[in-house]
């Protein structure tokens, strides 16, 4: 059963590539959680995260390709955050995904101009890799942070420079609940107020 609340996708970073790597939840915890557990889940993510049409077919090979590219950009993000040199293998993987790049097409929807959505998984993945590359090789890398929750450690962009928790809210809320319980334990009988 996949009833775990961790199964929910998060689209809170405003950057598709960061939302994409967040599809492997709690990756450094004892129980990492794969949100892309089958081809249908990847299809759903592409629709919600990148505006792909439901007609975009997702095969098992596509799912494997997406997870593989996700791992590569996660490794590159980790290296950037750690101030380490990017591992050659991850760079090579990113380049292989980029070889499948096709540019977005402009289209008109409801009388308005829109950037086209990806029409295949390979195209979608190449866009995500390109976006990651642009962030990680540019000024945007300085805004990246890791969630303070030790089991989460999700990467997110923090233009304010003040966030401790990933924008999914899950970690921040969990932390506030725990802190509230700690305070209640330490000060018996004292009303420490509600959890925000
Ligand atoms: Zn988190």
PDB file of C-alpha atoms and ligand atoms in Angstrom:
ATOM      1  CA  UNK A   1       0.000   0.000   0.000  1.00  0.00           C
ATOM      2  CA  UNK A   2       1.142   3.487  -0.793  1.00  0.00           C
ATOM      3  CA  UNK A   3      -1.023   5.325   1.700  1.00  0.00           C
ATOM      4  CA  UNK A   4       1.973   6.996   3.340  1.00  0.00           C
ATOM      5  CA  UNK A   5       1.640  10.786   3.318  1.00  0.00           C
ATOM      6  CA  UNK A   6       5.141  10.806   1.958  1.00  0.00           C
ATOM      7  CA  UNK A   7       3.719   9.558  -1.324  1.00  0.00           C
ATOM      8  CA  UNK A   8       2.390  13.027  -2.129  1.00  0.00           C
ATOM      9  CA  UNK A   9       4.325  14.996  -4.694  1.00  0.00           C
ATOM     10  CA  UNK A  10       5.595  18.382  -3.678  1.00  0.00           C
ATOM     11  CA  UNK A  11       5.481  21.265  -6.129  1.00  0.00           C
ATOM     12  CA  UNK A  12       6.556  23.940  -3.743  1.00  0.00           C
ATOM     13  CA  UNK A  13      10.012  24.902  -4.913  1.00  0.00           C
ATOM     14  CA  UNK A  14       8.914  26.767  -8.027  1.00  0.00           C
ATOM     15  CA  UNK A  15      11.626  24.940  -9.918  1.00  0.00           C
ATOM     16  CA  UNK A  16      10.711  21.750 -11.711  1.00  0.00           C
ATOM     17  CA  UNK A  17      14.150  20.156 -11.346  1.00  0.00           C
ATOM     18  CA  UNK A  18      14.069  20.596  -7.558  1.00  0.00           C
ATOM     19  CA  UNK A  19      10.520  19.240  -7.414  1.00  0.00           C
ATOM     20  CA  UNK A  20      11.763  16.362  -9.537  1.00  0.00           C
ATOM     21  CA  UNK A  21      14.611  15.323  -7.246  1.00  0.00           C
ATOM     22  CA  UNK A  22      12.161  15.597  -4.340  1.00  0.00           C
ATOM     23  CA  UNK A  23      10.322  12.604  -5.834  1.00  0.00           C
ATOM     24  CA  UNK A  24      12.775  10.452  -3.890  1.00  0.00           C
ATOM     25  CA  UNK A  25      11.687  11.448  -0.405  1.00  0.00           C
ATOM     26  CA  UNK A  26      13.724  11.060   2.778  1.00  0.00           C
ATOM     27  CA  UNK A  27      16.593   9.856   0.659  1.00  0.00           C
ATOM     28  CA  UNK A  28      19.102  10.016   3.505  1.00  0.00           C
ATOM     29  CA  UNK A  29      16.765   8.608   6.131  1.00  0.00           C
ATOM     30  CA  UNK A  30      16.392   5.010   7.195  1.00  0.00           C
ATOM     31  CA  UNK A  31      13.457   4.577   4.861  1.00  0.00           C
ATOM     32  CA  UNK A  32      13.857   6.481   1.612  1.00  0.00           C
ATOM     33  CA  UNK A  33      10.533   6.728  -0.168  1.00  0.00           C
ATOM     34  CA  UNK A  34      10.168   6.420  -3.946  1.00  0.00           C
ATOM     35  CA  UNK A  35       7.319   8.624  -5.100  1.00  0.00           C
ATOM     36  CA  UNK A  36       7.798   7.514  -8.707  1.00  0.00           C
ATOM     37  CA  UNK A  37       6.941   3.917  -7.915  1.00  0.00           C
ATOM     38  CA  UNK A  38       5.575   3.044 -11.344  1.00  0.00           C
ATOM     39  CA  UNK A  39       5.099   4.417 -14.848  1.00  0.00           C
ATOM     40  CA  UNK A  40       1.696   5.861 -13.957  1.00  0.00           C
ATOM     41  CA  UNK A  41       3.248   7.900 -11.171  1.00  0.00           C
ATOM     42  CA  UNK A  42       5.865   9.332 -13.515  1.00  0.00           C
ATOM     43  CA  UNK A  43       3.137  10.177 -16.043  1.00  0.00           C
ATOM     44  CA  UNK A  44       1.218  11.968 -13.292  1.00  0.00           C
ATOM     45  CA  UNK A  45       4.293  13.870 -12.164  1.00  0.00           C
ATOM     46  CA  UNK A  46       5.000  15.010 -15.725  1.00  0.00           C
ATOM     47  CA  UNK A  47       1.440  16.262 -16.067  1.00  0.00           C
ATOM     48  CA  UNK A  48       1.440  18.118 -12.773  1.00  0.00           C
ATOM     49  CA  UNK A  49       5.065  19.213 -12.718  1.00  0.00           C
ATOM     50  CA  UNK A  50       5.599  20.075 -16.374  1.00  0.00           C
ATOM     51  CA  UNK A  51       2.169  20.359 -17.938  1.00  0.00           C
ATOM     52  CA  UNK A  52       2.615  17.233 -20.070  1.00  0.00           C
ATOM     53  CA  UNK A  53      -0.475  15.912 -21.814  1.00  0.00           C
ATOM     54  CA  UNK A  54      -1.988  12.675 -20.479  1.00  0.00           C
ATOM     55  CA  UNK A  55      -1.248  11.207 -23.928  1.00  0.00           C
ATOM     56  CA  UNK A  56       2.508  11.216 -23.191  1.00  0.00           C
ATOM     57  CA  UNK A  57       3.321   7.542 -22.900  1.00  0.00           C
ATOM     58  CA  UNK A  58       5.602   6.316 -20.123  1.00  0.00           C
ATOM     59  CA  UNK A  59       7.336   2.950 -20.468  1.00  0.00           C
ATOM     60  CA  UNK A  60       9.360   1.017 -17.909  1.00  0.00           C
ATOM     61  CA  UNK A  61      12.508   2.116 -19.759  1.00  0.00           C
ATOM     62  CA  UNK A  62      11.347   5.744 -19.437  1.00  0.00           C
ATOM     63  CA  UNK A  63      10.871   5.299 -15.714  1.00  0.00           C
ATOM     64  CA  UNK A  64      14.353   3.868 -15.402  1.00  0.00           C
ATOM     65  CA  UNK A  65      15.754   6.749 -17.495  1.00  0.00           C
ATOM     66  CA  UNK A  66      13.992   9.342 -15.331  1.00  0.00           C
ATOM     67  CA  UNK A  67      15.222   7.833 -12.061  1.00  0.00           C
ATOM     68  CA  UNK A  68      18.729   7.519 -13.451  1.00  0.00           C
ATOM     69  CA  UNK A  69      18.833  11.174 -14.562  1.00  0.00           C
ATOM     70  CA  UNK A  70      17.316  12.213 -11.229  1.00  0.00           C
ATOM     71  CA  UNK A  71      20.164  10.502  -9.408  1.00  0.00           C
ATOM     72  CA  UNK A  72      22.694  12.270 -11.628  1.00  0.00           C
ATOM     73  CA  UNK A  73      21.331  15.757 -10.946  1.00  0.00           C
ATOM     74  CA  UNK A  74      20.984  14.941  -7.238  1.00  0.00           C
ATOM     75  CA  UNK A  75      24.666  14.008  -7.134  1.00  0.00           C
ATOM     76  CA  UNK A  76      25.572  17.219  -8.977  1.00  0.00           C
ATOM     77  CA  UNK A  77      23.465  19.278  -6.571  1.00  0.00           C
ATOM     78  CA  UNK A  78      25.095  17.552  -3.591  1.00  0.00           C
ATOM     79  CA  UNK A  79      28.538  18.332  -4.969  1.00  0.00           C
ATOM     80  CA  UNK A  80      27.593  21.989  -5.459  1.00  0.00           C
ATOM     81  CA  UNK A  81      26.238  22.233  -1.909  1.00  0.00           C
ATOM     82  CA  UNK A  82      29.313  20.546  -0.478  1.00  0.00           C
ATOM     83  CA  UNK A  83      31.641  22.746  -2.510  1.00  0.00           C
ATOM     84  CA  UNK A  84      33.065  19.577  -4.037  1.00  0.00           C
ATOM     85  CA  UNK A  85      34.080  18.881  -7.624  1.00  0.00           C
ATOM     86  CA  UNK A  86      31.200  17.329  -9.571  1.00  0.00           C
ATOM     87  CA  UNK A  87      31.741  13.588 -10.019  1.00  0.00           C
ATOM     88  CA  UNK A  88      32.673  12.737 -13.606  1.00  0.00           C
ATOM     89  CA  UNK A  89      30.096   9.958 -13.839  1.00  0.00           C
ATOM     90  CA  UNK A  90      27.242  12.295 -12.948  1.00  0.00           C
ATOM     91  CA  UNK A  91      28.457  14.830 -15.509  1.00  0.00           C
ATOM     92  CA  UNK A  92      28.584  12.091 -18.153  1.00  0.00           C
ATOM     93  CA  UNK A  93      25.066  10.965 -17.210  1.00  0.00           C
ATOM     94  CA  UNK A  94      23.785  14.542 -17.486  1.00  0.00           C
ATOM     95  CA  UNK A  95      25.366  14.822 -20.919  1.00  0.00           C
ATOM     96  CA  UNK A  96      23.760  11.597 -22.077  1.00  0.00           C
ATOM     97  CA  UNK A  97      20.354  12.880 -20.957  1.00  0.00           C
ATOM     98  CA  UNK A  98      21.039  16.204 -22.712  1.00  0.00           C
ATOM     99  CA  UNK A  99      21.778  14.424 -25.986  1.00  0.00           C
ATOM    100  CA  UNK A 100      18.037  13.721 -26.143  1.00  0.00           C
ATOM    101  CA  UNK A 101      17.174  17.394 -25.780  1.00  0.00           C
ATOM    102  CA  UNK A 102      14.485  18.877 -27.978  1.00  0.00           C
ATOM    103  CA  UNK A 103      13.559  22.538 -27.647  1.00  0.00           C
ATOM    104  CA  UNK A 104      10.149  23.575 -26.343  1.00  0.00           C
ATOM    105  CA  UNK A 105       7.660  24.838 -28.914  1.00  0.00           C
ATOM    106  CA  UNK A 106       5.500  27.903 -28.573  1.00  0.00           C
ATOM    107  CA  UNK A 107       1.761  27.342 -28.823  1.00  0.00           C
ATOM    108  CA  UNK A 108      -1.493  29.199 -28.353  1.00  0.00           C
ATOM    109  CA  UNK A 109      -3.872  28.067 -25.646  1.00  0.00           C
ATOM    110  CA  UNK A 110      -7.133  29.893 -25.018  1.00  0.00           C
ATOM    111  CA  UNK A 111      -5.888  32.781 -27.122  1.00  0.00           C
ATOM    112  CA  UNK A 112      -2.730  33.142 -25.018  1.00  0.00           C
ATOM    113  CA  UNK A 113       0.864  32.357 -25.752  1.00  0.00           C
ATOM    114  CA  UNK A 114       2.249  29.324 -23.928  1.00  0.00           C
ATOM    115  CA  UNK A 115       5.551  27.505 -23.865  1.00  0.00           C
ATOM    116  CA  UNK A 116       4.936  23.977 -25.055  1.00  0.00           C
ATOM    117  CA  UNK A 117       4.961  21.042 -22.668  1.00  0.00           C
ATOM    118  CA  UNK A 118       7.305  18.087 -23.197  1.00  0.00           C
ATOM    119  CA  UNK A 119       5.935  15.462 -25.567  1.00  0.00           C
ATOM    120  CA  UNK A 120       8.087  12.567 -24.362  1.00  0.00           C
ATOM    121  CA  UNK A 121       9.762  11.457 -21.169  1.00  0.00           C
ATOM    122  CA  UNK A 122      13.195  11.823 -22.737  1.00  0.00           C
ATOM    123  CA  UNK A 123      12.449  15.419 -23.674  1.00  0.00           C
ATOM    124  CA  UNK A 124      11.046  16.183 -20.221  1.00  0.00           C
ATOM    125  CA  UNK A 125      14.093  14.682 -18.538  1.00  0.00           C
ATOM    126  CA  UNK A 126      16.453  16.650 -20.788  1.00  0.00           C
ATOM    127  CA  UNK A 127      14.683  19.881 -19.818  1.00  0.00           C
ATOM    128  CA  UNK A 128      15.007  19.020 -16.135  1.00  0.00           C
ATOM    129  CA  UNK A 129      18.694  18.248 -16.532  1.00  0.00           C
ATOM    130  CA  UNK A 130      19.252  21.486 -18.451  1.00  0.00           C
ATOM    131  CA  UNK A 131      17.469  23.478 -15.759  1.00  0.00           C
ATOM    132  CA  UNK A 132      19.584  21.797 -13.074  1.00  0.00           C
ATOM    133  CA  UNK A 133      22.726  22.517 -15.040  1.00  0.00           C
ATOM    134  CA  UNK A 134      21.819  26.184 -15.455  1.00  0.00           C
ATOM    135  CA  UNK A 135      21.149  26.567 -11.740  1.00  0.00           C
ATOM    136  CA  UNK A 136      24.175  24.627 -10.565  1.00  0.00           C
ATOM    137  CA  UNK A 137      26.623  26.286 -12.938  1.00  0.00           C
ATOM    138  CA  UNK A 138      25.303  29.796 -12.330  1.00  0.00           C
ATOM    139  CA  UNK A 139      24.510  32.222  -9.540  1.00  0.00           C
ATOM    140  CA  UNK A 140      21.436  30.195  -8.555  1.00  0.00           C
ATOM    141  CA  UNK A 141      23.696  27.623  -6.894  1.00  0.00           C
ATOM    142  CA  UNK A 142      24.355  30.078  -4.067  1.00  0.00           C
ATOM    143  CA  UNK A 143      20.668  30.036  -3.126  1.00  0.00           C
ATOM    144  CA  UNK A 144      20.492  26.279  -2.659  1.00  0.00           C
ATOM    145  CA  UNK A 145      20.070  24.861   0.834  1.00  0.00           C
ATOM    146  CA  UNK A 146      19.446  21.475   2.395  1.00  0.00           C
ATOM    147  CA  UNK A 147      16.497  20.835   4.666  1.00  0.00           C
ATOM    148  CA  UNK A 148      17.654  20.694   8.309  1.00  0.00           C
ATOM    149  CA  UNK A 149      15.684  17.498   8.982  1.00  0.00           C
ATOM    150  CA  UNK A 150      18.323  14.743   9.061  1.00  0.00           C
ATOM    151  CA  UNK A 151      16.128  12.167   7.334  1.00  0.00           C
ATOM    152  CA  UNK A 152      14.977  14.584   4.620  1.00  0.00           C
ATOM    153  CA  UNK A 153      17.895  16.770   3.582  1.00  0.00           C
ATOM    154  CA  UNK A 154      15.947  17.806   0.482  1.00  0.00           C
ATOM    155  CA  UNK A 155      17.583  20.469  -1.645  1.00  0.00           C
ATOM    156  CA  UNK A 156      15.645  23.682  -2.156  1.00  0.00           C
ATOM    157  CA  UNK A 157      16.268  27.237  -3.296  1.00  0.00           C
ATOM    158  CA  UNK A 158      16.107  29.852  -0.575  1.00  0.00           C
ATOM    159  CA  UNK A 159      16.304  33.409  -1.909  1.00  0.00           C
ATOM    160  CA  UNK A 160      15.587  34.730   1.624  1.00  0.00           C
ATOM    161  CA  UNK A 161      18.573  32.873   3.116  1.00  0.00           C
ATOM    162  CA  UNK A 162      16.518  32.214   6.258  1.00  0.00           C
ATOM    163  CA  UNK A 163      14.721  28.924   5.678  1.00  0.00           C
ATOM    164  CA  UNK A 164      15.746  25.873   7.719  1.00  0.00           C
ATOM    165  CA  UNK A 165      13.165  23.430   6.377  1.00  0.00           C
ATOM    166  CA  UNK A 166      12.257  22.358   2.894  1.00  0.00           C
ATOM    167  CA  UNK A 167       9.191  24.115   1.512  1.00  0.00           C
ATOM    168  CA  UNK A 168       7.097  20.931   1.586  1.00  0.00           C
ATOM    169  CA  UNK A 169       6.000  22.044   5.108  1.00  0.00           C
ATOM    170  CA  UNK A 170       6.186  18.473   6.375  1.00  0.00           C
ATOM    171  CA  UNK A 171       9.576  18.912   8.058  1.00  0.00           C
ATOM    172  CA  UNK A 172       8.873  22.352   9.513  1.00  0.00           C
ATOM    173  CA  UNK A 173       5.576  21.183  10.990  1.00  0.00           C
ATOM    174  CA  UNK A 174       7.156  17.997  12.379  1.00  0.00           C
ATOM    175  CA  UNK A 175       9.892  20.065  13.999  1.00  0.00           C
ATOM    176  CA  UNK A 176       7.436  22.508  15.565  1.00  0.00           C
ATOM    177  CA  UNK A 177       5.335  19.645  16.948  1.00  0.00           C
ATOM    178  CA  UNK A 178       8.440  18.018  18.439  1.00  0.00           C
ATOM    179  CA  UNK A 179       9.671  21.305  19.920  1.00  0.00           C
ATOM    180  CA  UNK A 180       6.232  21.919  21.392  1.00  0.00           C
ATOM    181  CA  UNK A 181       6.219  18.471  23.049  1.00  0.00           C
ATOM    182  CA  UNK A 182       9.716  19.033  24.430  1.00  0.00           C
ATOM    183  CA  UNK A 183       8.700  22.341  25.954  1.00  0.00           C
ATOM    184  CA  UNK A 184       5.530  20.825  27.404  1.00  0.00           C
ATOM    185  CA  UNK A 185       7.628  18.043  28.998  1.00  0.00           C
ATOM    186  CA  UNK A 186      10.134  20.446  30.488  1.00  0.00           C
ATOM    187  CA  UNK A 187       7.584  22.838  31.972  1.00  0.00           C
ATOM    188  CA  UNK A 188       4.921  20.667  33.581  1.00  0.00           C
ATOM    189  CA  UNK A 189       1.612  22.401  34.015  1.00  0.00           C
ATOM    190  CA  UNK A 190       2.581  25.433  32.033  1.00  0.00           C
ATOM    191  CA  UNK A 191       0.557  26.288  28.989  1.00  0.00           C
ATOM    192  CA  UNK A 192       3.057  26.664  26.216  1.00  0.00           C
ATOM    193  CA  UNK A 193       0.481  27.629  23.648  1.00  0.00           C
ATOM    194  CA  UNK A 194      -0.762  25.935  20.538  1.00  0.00           C
ATOM    195  CA  UNK A 195       1.312  24.570  17.718  1.00  0.00           C
ATOM    196  CA  UNK A 196       1.200  27.077  14.898  1.00  0.00           C
TER     197      UNK A 196
HETATM  198 ZN1  LIG B   1      12.546  18.482   4.604  1.00  0.00          ZN
END
